[in-house]
Short mmCIF file of C-alpha atoms in Angstrom, two decimals:
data_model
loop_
_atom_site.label_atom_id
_atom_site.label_comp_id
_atom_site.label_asym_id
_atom_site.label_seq_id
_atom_site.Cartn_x
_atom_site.Cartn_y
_atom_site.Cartn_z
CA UNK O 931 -19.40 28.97 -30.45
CA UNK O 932 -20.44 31.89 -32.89
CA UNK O 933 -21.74 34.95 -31.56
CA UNK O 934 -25.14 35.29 -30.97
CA UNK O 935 -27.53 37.22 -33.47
CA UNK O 936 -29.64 40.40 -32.81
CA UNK O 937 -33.01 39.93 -33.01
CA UNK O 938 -35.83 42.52 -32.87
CA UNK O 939 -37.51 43.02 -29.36
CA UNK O 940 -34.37 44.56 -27.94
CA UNK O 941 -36.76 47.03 -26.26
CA UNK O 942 -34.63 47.42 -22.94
CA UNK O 943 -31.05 47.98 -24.58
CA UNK O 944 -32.96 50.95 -26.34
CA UNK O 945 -34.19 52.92 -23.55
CA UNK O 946 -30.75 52.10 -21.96
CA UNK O 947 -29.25 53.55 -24.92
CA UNK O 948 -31.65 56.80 -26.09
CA UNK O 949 -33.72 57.17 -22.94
CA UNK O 950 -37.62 56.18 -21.74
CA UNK O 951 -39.17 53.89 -19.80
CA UNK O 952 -39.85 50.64 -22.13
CA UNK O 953 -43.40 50.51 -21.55
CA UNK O 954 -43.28 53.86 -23.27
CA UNK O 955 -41.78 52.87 -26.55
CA UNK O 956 -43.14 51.87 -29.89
CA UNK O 957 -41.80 48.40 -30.66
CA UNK O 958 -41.43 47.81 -34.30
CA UNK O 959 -38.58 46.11 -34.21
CA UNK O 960 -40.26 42.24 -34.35
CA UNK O 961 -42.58 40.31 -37.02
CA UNK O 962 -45.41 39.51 -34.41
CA UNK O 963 -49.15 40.76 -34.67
CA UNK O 964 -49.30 43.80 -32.41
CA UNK O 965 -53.08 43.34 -31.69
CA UNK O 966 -52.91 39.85 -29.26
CA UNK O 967 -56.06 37.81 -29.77
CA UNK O 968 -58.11 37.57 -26.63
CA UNK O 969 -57.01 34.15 -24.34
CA UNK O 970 -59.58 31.33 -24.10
CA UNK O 971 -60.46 30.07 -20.88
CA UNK O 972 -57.84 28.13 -19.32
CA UNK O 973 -58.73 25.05 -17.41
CA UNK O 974 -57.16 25.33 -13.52
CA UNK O 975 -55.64 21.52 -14.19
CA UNK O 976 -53.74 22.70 -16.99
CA UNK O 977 -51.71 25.19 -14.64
CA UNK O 978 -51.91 22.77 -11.45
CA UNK O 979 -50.64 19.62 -13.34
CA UNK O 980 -47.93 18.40 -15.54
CA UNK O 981 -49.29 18.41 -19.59
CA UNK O 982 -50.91 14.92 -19.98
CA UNK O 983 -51.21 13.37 -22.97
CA UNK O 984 -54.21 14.23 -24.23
CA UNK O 985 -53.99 17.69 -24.09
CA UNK O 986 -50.69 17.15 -26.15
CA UNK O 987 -53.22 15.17 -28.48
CA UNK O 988 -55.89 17.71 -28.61
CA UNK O 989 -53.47 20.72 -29.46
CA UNK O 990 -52.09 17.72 -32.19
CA UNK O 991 -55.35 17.26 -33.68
CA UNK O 992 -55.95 21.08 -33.98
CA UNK O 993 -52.94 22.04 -35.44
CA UNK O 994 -53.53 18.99 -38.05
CA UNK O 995 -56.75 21.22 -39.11
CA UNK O 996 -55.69 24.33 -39.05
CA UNK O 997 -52.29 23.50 -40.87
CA UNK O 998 -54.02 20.80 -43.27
CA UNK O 999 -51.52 18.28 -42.75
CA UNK O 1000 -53.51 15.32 -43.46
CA UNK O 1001 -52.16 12.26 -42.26
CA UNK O 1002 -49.14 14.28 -39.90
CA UNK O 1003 -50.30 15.04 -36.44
CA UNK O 1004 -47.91 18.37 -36.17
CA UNK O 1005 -45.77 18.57 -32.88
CA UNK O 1006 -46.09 21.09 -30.71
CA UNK O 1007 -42.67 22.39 -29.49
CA UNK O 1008 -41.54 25.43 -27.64
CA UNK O 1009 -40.96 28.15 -29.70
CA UNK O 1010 -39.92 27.11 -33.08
CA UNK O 1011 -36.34 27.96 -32.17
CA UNK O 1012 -35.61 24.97 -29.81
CA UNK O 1013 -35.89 22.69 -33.13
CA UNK O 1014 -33.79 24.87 -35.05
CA UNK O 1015 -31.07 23.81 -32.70
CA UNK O 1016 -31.60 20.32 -33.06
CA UNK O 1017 -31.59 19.92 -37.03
CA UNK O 1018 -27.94 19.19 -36.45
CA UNK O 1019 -28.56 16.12 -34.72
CA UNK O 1020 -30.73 15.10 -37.51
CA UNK O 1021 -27.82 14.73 -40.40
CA UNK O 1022 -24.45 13.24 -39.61
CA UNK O 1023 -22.07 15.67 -39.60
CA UNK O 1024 -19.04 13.68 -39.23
CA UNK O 1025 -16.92 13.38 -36.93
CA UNK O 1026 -14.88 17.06 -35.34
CA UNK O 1027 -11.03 16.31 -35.49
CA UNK O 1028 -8.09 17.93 -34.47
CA UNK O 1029 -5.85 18.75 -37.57
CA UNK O 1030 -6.39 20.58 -40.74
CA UNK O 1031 -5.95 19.03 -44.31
CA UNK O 1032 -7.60 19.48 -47.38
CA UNK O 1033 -10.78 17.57 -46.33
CA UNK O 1034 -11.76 20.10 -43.62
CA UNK O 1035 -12.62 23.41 -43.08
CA UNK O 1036 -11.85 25.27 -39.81
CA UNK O 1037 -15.44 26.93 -38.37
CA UNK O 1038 -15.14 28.68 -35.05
CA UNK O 1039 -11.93 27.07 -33.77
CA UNK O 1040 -13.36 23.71 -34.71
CA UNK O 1041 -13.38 21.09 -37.67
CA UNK O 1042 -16.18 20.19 -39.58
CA UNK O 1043 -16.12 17.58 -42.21
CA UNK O 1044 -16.62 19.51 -45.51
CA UNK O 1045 -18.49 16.19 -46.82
CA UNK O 1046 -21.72 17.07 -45.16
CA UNK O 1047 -22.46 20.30 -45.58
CA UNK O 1048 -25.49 22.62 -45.25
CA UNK O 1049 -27.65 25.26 -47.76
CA UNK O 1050 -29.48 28.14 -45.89
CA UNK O 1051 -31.08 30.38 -48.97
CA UNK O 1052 -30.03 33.73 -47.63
CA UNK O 1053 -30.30 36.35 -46.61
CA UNK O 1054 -32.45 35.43 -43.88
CA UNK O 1055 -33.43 34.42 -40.15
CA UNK O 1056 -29.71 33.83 -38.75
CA UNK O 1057 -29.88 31.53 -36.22
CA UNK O 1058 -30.08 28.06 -39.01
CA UNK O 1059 -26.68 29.19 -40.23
CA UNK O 1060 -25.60 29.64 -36.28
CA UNK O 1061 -27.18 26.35 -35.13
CA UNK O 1062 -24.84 24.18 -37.80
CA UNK O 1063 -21.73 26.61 -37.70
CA UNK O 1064 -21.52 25.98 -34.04
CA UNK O 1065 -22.22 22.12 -34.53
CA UNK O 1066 -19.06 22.04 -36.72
CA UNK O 1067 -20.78 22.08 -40.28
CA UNK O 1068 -19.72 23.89 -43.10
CA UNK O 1069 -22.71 25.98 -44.31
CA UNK O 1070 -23.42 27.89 -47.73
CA UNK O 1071 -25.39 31.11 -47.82
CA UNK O 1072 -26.68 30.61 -51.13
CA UNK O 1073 -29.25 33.10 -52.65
CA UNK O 1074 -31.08 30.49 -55.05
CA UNK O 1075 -32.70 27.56 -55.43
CA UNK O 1076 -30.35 26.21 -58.31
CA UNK O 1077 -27.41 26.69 -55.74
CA UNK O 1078 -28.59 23.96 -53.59
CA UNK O 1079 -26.52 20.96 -54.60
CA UNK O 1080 -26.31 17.07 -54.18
CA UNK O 1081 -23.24 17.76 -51.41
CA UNK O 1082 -26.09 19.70 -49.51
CA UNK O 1083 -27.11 16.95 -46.61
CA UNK O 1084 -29.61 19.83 -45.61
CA UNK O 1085 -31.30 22.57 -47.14
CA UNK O 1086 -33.07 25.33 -45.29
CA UNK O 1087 -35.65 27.71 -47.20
CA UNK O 1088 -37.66 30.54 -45.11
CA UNK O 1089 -41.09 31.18 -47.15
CA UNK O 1090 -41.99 33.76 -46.77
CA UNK O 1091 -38.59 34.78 -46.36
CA UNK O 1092 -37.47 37.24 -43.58
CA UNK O 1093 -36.84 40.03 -43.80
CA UNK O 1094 -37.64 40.37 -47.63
CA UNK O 1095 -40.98 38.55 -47.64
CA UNK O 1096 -39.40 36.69 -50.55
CA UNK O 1097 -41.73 34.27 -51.50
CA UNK O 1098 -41.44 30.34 -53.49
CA UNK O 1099 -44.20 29.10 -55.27
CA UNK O 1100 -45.03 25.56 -53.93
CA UNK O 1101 -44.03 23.49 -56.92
CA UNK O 1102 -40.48 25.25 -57.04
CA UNK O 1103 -40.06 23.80 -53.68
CA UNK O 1104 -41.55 20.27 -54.17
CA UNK O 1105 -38.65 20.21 -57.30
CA UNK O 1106 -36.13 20.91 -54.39
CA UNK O 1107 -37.46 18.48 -52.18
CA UNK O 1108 -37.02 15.57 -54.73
CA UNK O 1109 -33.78 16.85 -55.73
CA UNK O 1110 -32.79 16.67 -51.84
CA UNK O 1111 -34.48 13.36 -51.54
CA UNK O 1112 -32.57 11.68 -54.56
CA UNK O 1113 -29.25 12.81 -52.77
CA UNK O 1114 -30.90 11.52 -49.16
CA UNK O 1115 -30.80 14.89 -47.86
CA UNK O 1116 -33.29 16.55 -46.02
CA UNK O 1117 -35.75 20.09 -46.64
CA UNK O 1118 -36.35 22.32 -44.09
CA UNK O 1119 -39.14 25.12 -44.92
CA UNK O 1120 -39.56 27.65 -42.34
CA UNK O 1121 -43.86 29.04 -42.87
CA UNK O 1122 -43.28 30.92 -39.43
CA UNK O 1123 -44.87 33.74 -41.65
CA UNK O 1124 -47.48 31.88 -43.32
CA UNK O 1125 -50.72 32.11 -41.74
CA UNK O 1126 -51.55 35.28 -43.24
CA UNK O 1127 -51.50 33.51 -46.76
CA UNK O 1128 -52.13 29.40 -46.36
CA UNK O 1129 -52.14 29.03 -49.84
CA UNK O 1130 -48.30 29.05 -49.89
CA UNK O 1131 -48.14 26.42 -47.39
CA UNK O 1132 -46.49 23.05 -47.83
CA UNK O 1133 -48.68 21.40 -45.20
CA UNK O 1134 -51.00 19.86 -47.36
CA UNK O 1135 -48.51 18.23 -48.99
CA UNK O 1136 -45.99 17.11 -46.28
CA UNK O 1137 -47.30 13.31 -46.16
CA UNK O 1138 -45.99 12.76 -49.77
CA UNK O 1139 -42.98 14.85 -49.27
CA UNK O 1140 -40.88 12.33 -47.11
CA UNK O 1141 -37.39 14.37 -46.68
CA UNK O 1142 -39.54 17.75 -46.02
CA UNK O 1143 -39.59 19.67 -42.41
CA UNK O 1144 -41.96 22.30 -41.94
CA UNK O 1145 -41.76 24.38 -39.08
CA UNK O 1146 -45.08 26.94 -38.01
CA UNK O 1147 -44.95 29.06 -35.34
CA UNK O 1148 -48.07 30.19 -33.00
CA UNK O 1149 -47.62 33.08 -31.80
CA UNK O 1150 -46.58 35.49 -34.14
CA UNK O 1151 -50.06 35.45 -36.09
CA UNK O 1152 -51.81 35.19 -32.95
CA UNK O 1153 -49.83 37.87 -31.12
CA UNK O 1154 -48.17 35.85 -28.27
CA UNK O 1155 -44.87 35.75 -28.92
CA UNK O 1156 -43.97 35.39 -25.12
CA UNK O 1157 -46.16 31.46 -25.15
CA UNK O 1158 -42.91 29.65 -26.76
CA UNK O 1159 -45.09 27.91 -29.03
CA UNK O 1160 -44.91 26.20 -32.32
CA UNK O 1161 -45.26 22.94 -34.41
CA UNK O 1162 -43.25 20.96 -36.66
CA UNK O 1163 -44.82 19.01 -39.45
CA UNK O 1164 -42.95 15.85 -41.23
CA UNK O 1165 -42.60 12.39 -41.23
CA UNK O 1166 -43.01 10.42 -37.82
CA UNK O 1167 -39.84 9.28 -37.04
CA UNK O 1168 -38.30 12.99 -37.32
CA UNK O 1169 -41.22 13.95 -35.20
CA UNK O 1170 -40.45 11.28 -32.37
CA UNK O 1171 -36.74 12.13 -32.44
CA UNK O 1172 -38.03 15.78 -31.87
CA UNK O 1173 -40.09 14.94 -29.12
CA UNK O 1174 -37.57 12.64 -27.60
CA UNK O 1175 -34.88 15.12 -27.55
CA UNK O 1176 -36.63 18.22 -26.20
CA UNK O 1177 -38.32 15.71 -23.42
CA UNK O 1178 -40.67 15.47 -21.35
CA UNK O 1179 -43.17 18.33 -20.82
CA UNK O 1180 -41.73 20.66 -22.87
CA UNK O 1181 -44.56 22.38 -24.18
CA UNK O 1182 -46.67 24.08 -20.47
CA UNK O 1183 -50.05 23.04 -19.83
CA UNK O 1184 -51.64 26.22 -20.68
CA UNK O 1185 -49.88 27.00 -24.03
CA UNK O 1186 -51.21 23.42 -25.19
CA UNK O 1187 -54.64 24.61 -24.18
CA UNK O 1188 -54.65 27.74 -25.67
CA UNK O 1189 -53.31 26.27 -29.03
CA UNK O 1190 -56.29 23.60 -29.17
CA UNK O 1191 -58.75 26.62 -28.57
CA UNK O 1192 -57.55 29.13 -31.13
CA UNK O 1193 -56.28 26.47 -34.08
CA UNK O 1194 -59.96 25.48 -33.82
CA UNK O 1195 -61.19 29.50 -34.05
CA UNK O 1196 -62.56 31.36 -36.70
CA UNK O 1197 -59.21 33.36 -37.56
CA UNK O 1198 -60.45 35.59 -40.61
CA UNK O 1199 -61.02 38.61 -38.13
CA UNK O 1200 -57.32 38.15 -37.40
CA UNK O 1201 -56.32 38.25 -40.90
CA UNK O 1202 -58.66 41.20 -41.10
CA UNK O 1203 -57.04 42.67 -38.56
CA UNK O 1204 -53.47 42.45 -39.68
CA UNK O 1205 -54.10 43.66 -43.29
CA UNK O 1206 -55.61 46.88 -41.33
CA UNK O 1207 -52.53 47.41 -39.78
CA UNK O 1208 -50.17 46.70 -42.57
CA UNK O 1209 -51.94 48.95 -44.74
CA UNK O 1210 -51.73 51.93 -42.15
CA UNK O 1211 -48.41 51.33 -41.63
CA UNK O 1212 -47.82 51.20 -45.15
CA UNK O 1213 -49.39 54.70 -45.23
CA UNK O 1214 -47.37 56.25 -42.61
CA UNK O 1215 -43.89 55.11 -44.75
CA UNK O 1216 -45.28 56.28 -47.61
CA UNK O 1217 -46.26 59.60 -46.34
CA UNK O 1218 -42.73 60.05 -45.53
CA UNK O 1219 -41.33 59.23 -49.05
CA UNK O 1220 -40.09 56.32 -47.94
CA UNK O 1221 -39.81 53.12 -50.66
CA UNK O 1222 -40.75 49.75 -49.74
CA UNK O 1223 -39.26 46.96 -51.31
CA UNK O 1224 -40.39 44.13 -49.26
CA UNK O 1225 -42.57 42.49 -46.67
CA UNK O 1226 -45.15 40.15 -45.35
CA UNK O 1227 -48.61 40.88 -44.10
CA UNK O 1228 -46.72 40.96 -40.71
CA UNK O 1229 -43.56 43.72 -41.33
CA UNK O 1230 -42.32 45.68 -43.90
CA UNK O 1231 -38.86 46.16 -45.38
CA UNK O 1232 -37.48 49.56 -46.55
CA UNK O 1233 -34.23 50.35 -48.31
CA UNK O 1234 -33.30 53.56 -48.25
CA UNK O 1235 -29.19 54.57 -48.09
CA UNK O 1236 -30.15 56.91 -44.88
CA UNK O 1237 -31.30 53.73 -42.86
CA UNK O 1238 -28.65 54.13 -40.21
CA UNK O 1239 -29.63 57.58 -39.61
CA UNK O 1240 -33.55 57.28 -39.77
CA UNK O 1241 -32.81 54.27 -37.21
CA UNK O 1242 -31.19 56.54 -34.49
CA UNK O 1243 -33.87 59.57 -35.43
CA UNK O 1244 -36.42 57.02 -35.08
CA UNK O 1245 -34.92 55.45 -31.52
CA UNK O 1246 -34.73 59.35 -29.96
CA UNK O 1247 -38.22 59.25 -30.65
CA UNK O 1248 -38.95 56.33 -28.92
CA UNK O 1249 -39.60 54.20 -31.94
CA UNK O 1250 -37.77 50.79 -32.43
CA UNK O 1251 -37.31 49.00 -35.71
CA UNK O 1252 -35.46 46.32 -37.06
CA UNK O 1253 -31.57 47.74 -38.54
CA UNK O 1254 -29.31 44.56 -40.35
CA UNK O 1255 -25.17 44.84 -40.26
CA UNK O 1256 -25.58 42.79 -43.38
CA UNK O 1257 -27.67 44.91 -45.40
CA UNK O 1258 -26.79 48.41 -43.54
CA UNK O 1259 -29.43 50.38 -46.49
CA UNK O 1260 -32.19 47.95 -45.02
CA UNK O 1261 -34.72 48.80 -42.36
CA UNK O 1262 -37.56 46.25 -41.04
CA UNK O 1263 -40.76 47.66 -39.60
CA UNK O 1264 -43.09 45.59 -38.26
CA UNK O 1265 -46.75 46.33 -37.39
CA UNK O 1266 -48.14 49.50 -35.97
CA UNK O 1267 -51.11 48.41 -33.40
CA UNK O 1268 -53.66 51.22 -33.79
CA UNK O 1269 -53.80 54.37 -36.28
CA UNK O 1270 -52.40 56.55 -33.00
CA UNK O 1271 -49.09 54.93 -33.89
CA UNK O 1272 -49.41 55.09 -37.61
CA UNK O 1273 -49.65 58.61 -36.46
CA UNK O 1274 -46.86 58.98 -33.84
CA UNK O 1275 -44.90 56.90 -36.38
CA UNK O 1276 -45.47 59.50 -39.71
CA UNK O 1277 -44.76 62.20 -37.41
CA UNK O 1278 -41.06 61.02 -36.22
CA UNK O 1279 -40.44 60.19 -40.05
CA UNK O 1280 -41.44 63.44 -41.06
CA UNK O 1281 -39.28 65.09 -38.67
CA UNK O 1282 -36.47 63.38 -40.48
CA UNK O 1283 -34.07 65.90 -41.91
CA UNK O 1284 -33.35 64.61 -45.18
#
């Protein structure tokens, strides 16, 4: 088993570490909207009983119009993550033996069959490369497109990417999907930062894109994270073997209501929001000199050779953001949630010796 990955939201370990009561820090350490829309009413049956099916259907039907999948009724699953741990289930990886020999490559005390092996356009979200490593694959961090090969039995592209907010225009992706398709392997594109920009989405498309998996999540435009809630879009017999392997009732009552109630809202004030808050926080970082060099509508990325040392200035102040062992000159900020932290954010930066 690899080691797990830090993530942002590590807002305990930091107080443990520099000091404070939790509740008392600023948490830009995570890509989620920091101004949570209000909650719709929430029937009583949907916390007394066990998700029937048509609230499953409802929250199906709404996510098919706010995604604009067409034809695909998108699955609702909990939290985005628990499908990125079963994409290894979906290609044959061969089967794990005990010796070594020119055919195999040793991952994490095991063998994987080098035949099938996986593309994860890097750097990015860490826990695709984890999922397949610790299923015995043999995975490529590749950092193009024209990498991606016919040996690739899966290929994994994050658009927008994180943490760069790299971004693939639709067509370039539709060539990779055809290319994956002709070898009978299968596209993964990760939108989990798309709603603030559904023109770059895939969706639209996915019924004539056969070998393509799009996953969405809910609650990082929406601002609740802590609902386990997203949707994956693609054929229907991925989409059953999804369903049938997370089981029953795996999305709560009450998440499944909310999601039918908000994919159905009028969302622009949410965008609004958001682009309010990314442009003060862009403010604050560039009050302090700092250069930006990435980003979504939902974080920012800074590189700056100092990033180790404006991290810990930044965490005795109480302030959280997002450090990478990979990229140790890269900072990730996400969203401030009112101009009082833009302010209480400009300040600590400006306290900065440089």
């Amino acid at each position: 088993m690899s080691a797990p990955i830090v993530h942002g939201g590590g807002i305990t370990a930091a107080a443990a570490a520099f000091g404070g009561r939790p509740d008392d820090w600023l948490d830009l350490s995570t890509g989620i909207n920091p101004c949570p829309v209000a909650l719709p009413d929430i029937p009583a049956r949907a916390w007394h009983r066990l998700p029937d099916r048509h609230l499953i259907d409802e929250a199906r039907r709404a996510a098919r119009d706010h995604y604009r999948s067409g034809e695909i009724l998108p699955l609702p699953v909990p939290g985005t993550q628990s499908v990125i741990q079963l994409l290894p289930r979906l290609v044959d990886a061969g089967r794990l033996v005990g010796g070594t020999d020119d055919s195999v490559a040793v991952r994490d005390n095991r063998v994987a069959v080098t035949d099938d092996r996986i593309a994860v356009v890097s750097p990015t979200y860490g826990e695709y490369a984890r999922a397949f490593v610790s299923a015995g694959f043999a995975v490529d961090a590749v950092d193009d497109l024209a990498a991606v090969g016919a040996g690739h039995r899966l290929a994994v592209v994050v658009n927008p990417n994180n943490p760069d907010g790299l971004i693939w225009p639709a067509e370039t992706l539709i060539a990779l999907h055809d290319r994956m398709k002709a070898a009978d392997g299968l596209l993964v594109v990760d939108e989990a930062f798309g709603d603030a920009d559904p023109a770059l989405s895939l969706a639209s498309r996915a019924s004539q894109l056969s070998n393509l998996i799009i996953f969405r999540s809910f609650g990082k435009f929406f601002g609740l994270a802590g609902l386990r809630l997203g949707f994956a879009i693609a054929r229907s017999d991925i989409l059953t073997r999804f369903e049938d392997w997370l089981g029953p009732w795996a999305v709560s009552g009450p998440a499944l209501s909310i999601a039918g109630s908000l994919l159905r809202s009028d969302i622009s004030p949410i965008r609004g929001r958001i682009n309010e808050r990314c442009a003060g926080l862009h403010g604050a970082l560039k009050g302090a000199g700092l250069q930006i060099s990435g980003g979504t509508a939902l974080f920012t990325l800074v590189a700056d050779a100092r990033a180790d040392d404006i991290y810990t200035h930044l965490c005795r102040h109480h302030i959280l953001v997002r450090k990478f062992d990979y990229a140790p000159e890269w900072l990730r900020f996400g969203l401030t949630p009112d101009p009082a932290a833009d302010r209480r954010l400009g300040e600590a930066l400006q306290r900065f010796e440089r």
